[in-house]
Amino acid sequence: MMDVLYFAWVRERIGLPRERIETDARTVAELVSELTAREARYEMAFSDLTALRVAVDQRLADFDAPLEGVREVAFFPPMTGG
Amino acid sequence: MRIAVQRAAFDIGAEVAAFSADRRDMGAVVTFTGIVRDQADGDLEAMEIEHYPGMTEAALTEIAQQARDRWALGDVLVIHRHGRLRPGELIMMVATAAPHRADAFAAAEFLMDYLKSRAPFWKKEIGRTGPRWVAAKAADEAALERWRT
């Protein structure tokens, strides 16, 4: 089981802030494919990966990052702090 | 070193006074304060700041630690608010203390550059014409380049 979190407009497009999912995905990219195949709202949120960032267990990561032993993955747009 | 991520307002004067107090070995304190800025047409009603609890604190701590590794700093303070803020309200501040001002200035700029695009905050402008997520700027990413040498 893995917690998947969404922030900012990714959260709005998907319609929820977080969910627990059962997945066999080995990488973030595989997880994205799995989610995208689910429903149109996921497809819409993940349509342009260059507009998205990902964190794996609360650290910034790449889309090819492995998911073995990972508890939490988060998707969000580029950050706008400060 | 103190990192605070909070909904509540902070008192800039009290923070700077406390941060600067009793520092016989530090000759320089530099502070930066970010304020919610209204649009030119006065359209902005509020700014909503979302963040990623847990990762935010970790990312800010790591950025502050990088600054300490890079410059001779006596101390670092970062306060960043989240939630709904109105134009004119203080969003965040950083303060750096160093024996000499060059390190304090450089570290404060470094903190701001990294905090803008490497700390998980997202701003949404609530205008009279509707809400709008603030997009990251290419210039923010480019600003990190100068620290990579």
CSV table of C-alpha atoms in Angstrom, one decimal:
chain,number,residue,atom,x,y,z
A,1,MET,CA,0.0,0.0,0.0
A,2,MET,CA,1.2,3.5,-0.8
A,3,ASP,CA,-0.1,7.0,-0.1
A,4,VAL,CA,-0.4,9.1,-3.1
A,5,LEU,CA,-0.7,12.9,-2.5
A,6,TYR,CA,-1.8,15.7,-4.8
A,7,PHE,CA,-1.2,19.4,-4.4
A,8,ALA,CA,-2.4,22.7,-6.0
A,9,TRP,CA,-4.1,22.3,-9.4
A,10,VAL,CA,-3.2,18.6,-9.5
A,11,ARG,CA,-5.3,18.1,-6.4
A,12,GLU,CA,-8.1,20.2,-7.9
A,13,ARG,CA,-8.1,18.2,-11.2
A,14,ILE,CA,-8.1,14.8,-9.5
A,15,GLY,CA,-10.6,16.0,-6.9
A,16,LEU,CA,-8.9,14.7,-3.8
A,17,PRO,CA,-5.8,15.5,-1.7
A,18,ARG,CA,-4.6,12.0,-1.1
A,19,GLU,CA,-5.5,8.3,-1.5
A,20,ARG,CA,-4.1,4.9,-0.5
A,21,ILE,CA,-3.5,2.7,-3.4
A,22,GLU,CA,-2.5,-0.9,-4.0
A,23,THR,CA,0.0,-0.9,-6.9
A,24,ASP,CA,2.7,-3.1,-8.5
A,25,ALA,CA,4.3,-0.1,-10.2
A,26,ARG,CA,8.1,-0.3,-10.1
A,27,THR,CA,8.7,3.3,-10.9
A,28,VAL,CA,7.0,6.7,-10.6
A,29,ALA,CA,6.4,6.6,-14.4
A,30,GLU,CA,4.6,3.2,-14.1
A,31,LEU,CA,2.5,4.6,-11.3
A,32,VAL,CA,1.5,7.6,-13.5
A,33,SER,CA,0.5,5.2,-16.4
A,34,GLU,CA,-1.6,3.2,-13.9
A,35,LEU,CA,-3.3,6.2,-12.6
A,36,THR,CA,-3.8,7.7,-16.1
A,37,ALA,CA,-5.6,4.5,-17.3
A,38,ARG,CA,-8.1,4.8,-14.4
A,39,GLU,CA,-10.2,7.8,-15.3
A,40,ALA,CA,-10.3,11.0,-17.4
A,41,ARG,CA,-9.6,13.2,-14.4
A,42,TYR,CA,-6.2,11.5,-13.9
A,43,GLU,CA,-5.5,11.6,-17.6
A,44,MET,CA,-6.2,15.4,-17.5
A,45,ALA,CA,-3.9,15.9,-14.4
A,46,PHE,CA,-1.0,13.9,-15.9
A,47,SER,CA,-1.4,15.0,-19.5
A,48,ASP,CA,1.9,17.1,-19.5
A,49,LEU,CA,4.5,15.6,-17.2
A,50,THR,CA,6.9,18.5,-18.0
A,51,ALA,CA,4.4,20.7,-16.0
A,52,LEU,CA,4.6,18.3,-13.0
A,53,ARG,CA,7.1,17.6,-10.2
A,54,VAL,CA,7.2,14.5,-8.0
A,55,ALA,CA,8.4,13.8,-4.5
A,56,VAL,CA,9.1,10.3,-3.3
A,57,ASP,CA,8.9,9.9,0.5
A,58,GLN,CA,9.0,13.7,0.8
A,59,ARG,CA,12.1,14.2,-1.3
A,60,LEU,CA,12.1,15.6,-4.9
A,61,ALA,CA,12.6,12.8,-7.4
A,62,ASP,CA,12.6,12.0,-11.1
A,63,PHE,CA,9.8,10.1,-12.9
A,64,ASP,CA,12.1,7.1,-13.3
A,65,ALA,CA,12.6,6.9,-9.5
A,66,PRO,CA,12.1,3.3,-8.2
A,67,LEU,CA,9.1,2.7,-5.8
A,68,GLU,CA,10.4,-0.3,-3.9
A,69,GLY,CA,9.8,0.2,-0.2
A,70,VAL,CA,8.4,3.7,-0.8
A,71,ARG,CA,5.5,4.8,1.4
A,72,GLU,CA,4.5,8.1,0.0
A,73,VAL,CA,4.5,9.7,-3.5
A,74,ALA,CA,3.3,13.2,-4.2
A,75,PHE,CA,2.5,15.0,-7.5
A,76,PHE,CA,2.4,18.7,-7.8
A,77,PRO,CA,3.2,21.7,-10.1
A,78,PRO,CA,6.5,23.6,-9.9
A,79,MET,CA,6.7,25.2,-6.5
A,80,THR,CA,6.1,28.9,-5.9
A,81,GLY,CA,7.4,29.7,-2.4
A,82,GLY,CA,8.8,32.9,-1.1
B,1,MET,CA,18.7,27.8,13.4
B,2,ARG,CA,15.0,28.0,13.5
B,3,ILE,CA,12.5,27.0,10.7
B,4,ALA,CA,8.9,27.8,11.3
B,5,VAL,CA,6.0,27.0,9.0
B,6,GLN,CA,2.9,28.5,10.3
B,7,ARG,CA,-0.6,29.9,9.6
B,8,ALA,CA,-0.3,32.7,12.2
B,9,ALA,CA,1.1,36.1,11.5
B,10,PHE,CA,4.5,37.0,12.9
B,11,ASP,CA,5.9,40.2,14.3
B,12,ILE,CA,8.8,41.2,12.1
B,13,GLY,CA,10.3,43.7,14.6
B,14,ALA,CA,10.2,41.2,17.5
B,15,GLU,CA,11.7,38.5,15.3
B,16,VAL,CA,14.6,40.6,14.1
B,17,ALA,CA,15.2,42.0,17.6
B,18,ALA,CA,15.3,38.5,19.1
B,19,PHE,CA,17.5,37.2,16.2
B,20,SER,CA,20.0,40.0,16.6
B,21,ALA,CA,20.2,40.0,20.4
B,22,ASP,CA,23.3,38.9,22.3
B,23,ARG,CA,25.5,38.2,19.3
B,24,ARG,CA,28.9,39.5,20.2
B,25,ASP,CA,30.6,37.5,17.5
B,26,MET,CA,28.3,38.4,14.6
B,27,GLY,CA,28.9,41.7,12.9
B,28,ALA,CA,26.0,41.4,10.4
B,29,VAL,CA,22.4,40.4,10.3
B,30,VAL,CA,20.5,40.5,7.0
B,31,THR,CA,16.8,40.1,6.8
B,32,PHE,CA,14.4,39.7,3.9
B,33,THR,CA,10.6,39.9,4.2
B,34,GLY,CA,8.0,38.9,1.6
B,35,ILE,CA,4.7,40.7,1.5
B,36,VAL,CA,1.5,39.8,-0.4
B,37,ARG,CA,1.5,42.3,-3.3
B,38,ASP,CA,-1.7,43.5,-4.9
B,39,GLN,CA,-2.1,43.6,-8.6
B,40,ALA,CA,-1.6,46.9,-10.4
B,41,ASP,CA,-5.4,47.1,-10.9
B,42,GLY,CA,-6.1,46.4,-7.3
B,43,ASP,CA,-7.8,43.1,-8.2
B,44,LEU,CA,-6.2,40.8,-5.6
B,45,GLU,CA,-8.5,39.9,-2.7
B,46,ALA,CA,-6.3,37.3,-1.1
B,47,MET,CA,-3.5,34.9,-1.7
B,48,GLU,CA,-3.9,31.3,-0.6
B,49,ILE,CA,-0.7,29.4,0.2
B,50,GLU,CA,-0.8,25.6,0.2
B,51,HIS,CA,2.1,23.5,1.4
B,52,TYR,CA,3.2,19.9,1.9
B,53,PRO,CA,3.3,19.4,5.7
B,54,GLY,CA,6.4,17.4,6.6
B,55,MET,CA,8.2,17.8,3.3
B,56,THR,CA,8.1,21.6,3.7
B,57,GLU,CA,9.9,21.6,7.0
B,58,ALA,CA,12.4,19.1,5.8
B,59,ALA,CA,13.1,21.0,2.5
B,60,LEU,CA,13.6,24.3,4.4
B,61,THR,CA,15.9,22.7,6.9
B,62,GLU,CA,18.0,21.2,4.1
B,63,ILE,CA,18.2,24.5,2.3
B,64,ALA,CA,19.2,26.3,5.5
B,65,GLN,CA,21.8,23.7,6.2
B,66,GLN,CA,23.3,24.1,2.7
B,67,ALA,CA,23.6,27.8,3.3
B,68,ARG,CA,25.4,27.1,6.6
B,69,ASP,CA,27.8,24.7,4.8
B,70,ARG,CA,28.6,27.3,2.2
B,71,TRP,CA,29.0,30.5,4.2
B,72,ALA,CA,30.4,31.3,7.6
B,73,LEU,CA,27.0,31.8,9.3
B,74,GLY,CA,26.3,32.1,13.0
B,75,ASP,CA,22.5,31.5,12.6
B,76,VAL,CA,19.6,31.2,10.2
B,77,LEU,CA,15.9,31.9,10.7
B,78,VAL,CA,13.2,31.1,8.2
B,79,ILE,CA,9.5,31.8,8.8
B,80,HIS,CA,6.9,30.9,6.1
B,81,ARG,CA,3.2,31.2,6.4
B,82,HIS,CA,0.5,29.3,4.7
B,83,GLY,CA,-3.3,29.7,4.5
B,84,ARG,CA,-5.3,32.7,3.3
B,85,LEU,CA,-3.4,36.1,3.3
B,86,ARG,CA,-4.6,39.5,2.2
B,87,PRO,CA,-2.6,42.1,0.3
B,88,GLY,CA,-0.1,43.8,2.6
B,89,GLU,CA,0.3,40.8,5.0
B,90,LEU,CA,3.7,39.4,5.5
B,91,ILE,CA,4.1,36.0,3.9
B,92,MET,CA,7.6,35.0,5.0
B,93,MET,CA,11.0,36.2,6.2
B,94,VAL,CA,14.6,34.9,6.3
B,95,ALA,CA,17.4,36.2,8.5
B,96,THR,CA,21.0,35.4,8.4
B,97,ALA,CA,23.7,36.3,11.0
B,98,ALA,CA,27.4,36.2,10.0
B,99,PRO,CA,30.6,37.8,11.3
B,100,HIS,CA,30.7,39.9,8.0
B,101,ARG,CA,28.0,41.3,5.8
B,102,ALA,CA,29.1,39.7,2.5
B,103,ASP,CA,28.3,36.2,3.8
B,104,ALA,CA,25.0,37.3,5.4
B,105,PHE,CA,23.8,39.0,2.2
B,106,ALA,CA,24.9,36.1,-0.1
B,107,ALA,CA,23.3,33.5,2.2
B,108,ALA,CA,20.0,35.4,2.4
B,109,GLU,CA,19.9,35.5,-1.4
B,110,PHE,CA,20.7,31.9,-1.7
B,111,LEU,CA,17.9,31.0,0.8
B,112,MET,CA,15.4,33.1,-1.1
B,113,ASP,CA,16.4,31.6,-4.5
B,114,TYR,CA,16.1,28.0,-3.3
B,115,LEU,CA,13.0,28.7,-1.2
B,116,LYS,CA,11.2,30.0,-4.3
B,117,SER,CA,11.4,26.8,-6.3
B,118,ARG,CA,12.6,24.0,-4.0
B,119,ALA,CA,10.3,24.4,-1.0
B,120,PRO,CA,6.8,22.8,-1.5
B,121,PHE,CA,4.6,25.9,-1.4
B,122,TRP,CA,2.0,26.8,-4.0
B,123,LYS,CA,0.3,30.2,-4.3
B,124,LYS,CA,-3.2,30.8,-5.6
B,125,GLU,CA,-4.3,34.3,-6.2
B,126,ILE,CA,-8.0,35.0,-5.4
B,127,GLY,CA,-9.0,37.9,-7.6
B,128,ARG,CA,-12.4,39.5,-8.1
B,129,THR,CA,-12.4,37.8,-11.5
B,130,GLY,CA,-11.7,34.4,-10.0
B,131,PRO,CA,-9.0,32.2,-8.7
B,132,ARG,CA,-5.7,31.6,-10.4
B,133,TRP,CA,-2.7,29.4,-9.5
B,134,VAL,CA,0.6,31.4,-9.7
B,135,ALA,CA,2.9,29.8,-12.3
B,136,ALA,CA,6.6,29.3,-11.6
B,137,LYS,CA,8.8,31.6,-13.6
B,138,ALA,CA,11.7,30.4,-15.8
B,139,ALA,CA,13.7,33.2,-14.1
B,140,ASP,CA,13.2,31.4,-10.7
B,141,GLU,CA,14.8,28.3,-12.0
B,142,ALA,CA,17.6,30.3,-13.8
B,143,ALA,CA,18.3,32.0,-10.5
B,144,LEU,CA,19.5,28.7,-9.1
B,145,GLU,CA,22.2,28.3,-11.8
B,146,ARG,CA,24.5,31.0,-10.3
B,147,TRP,CA,24.8,29.0,-7.1
B,148,ARG,CA,25.9,25.8,-8.9
B,149,THR,CA,29.5,26.9,-9.5
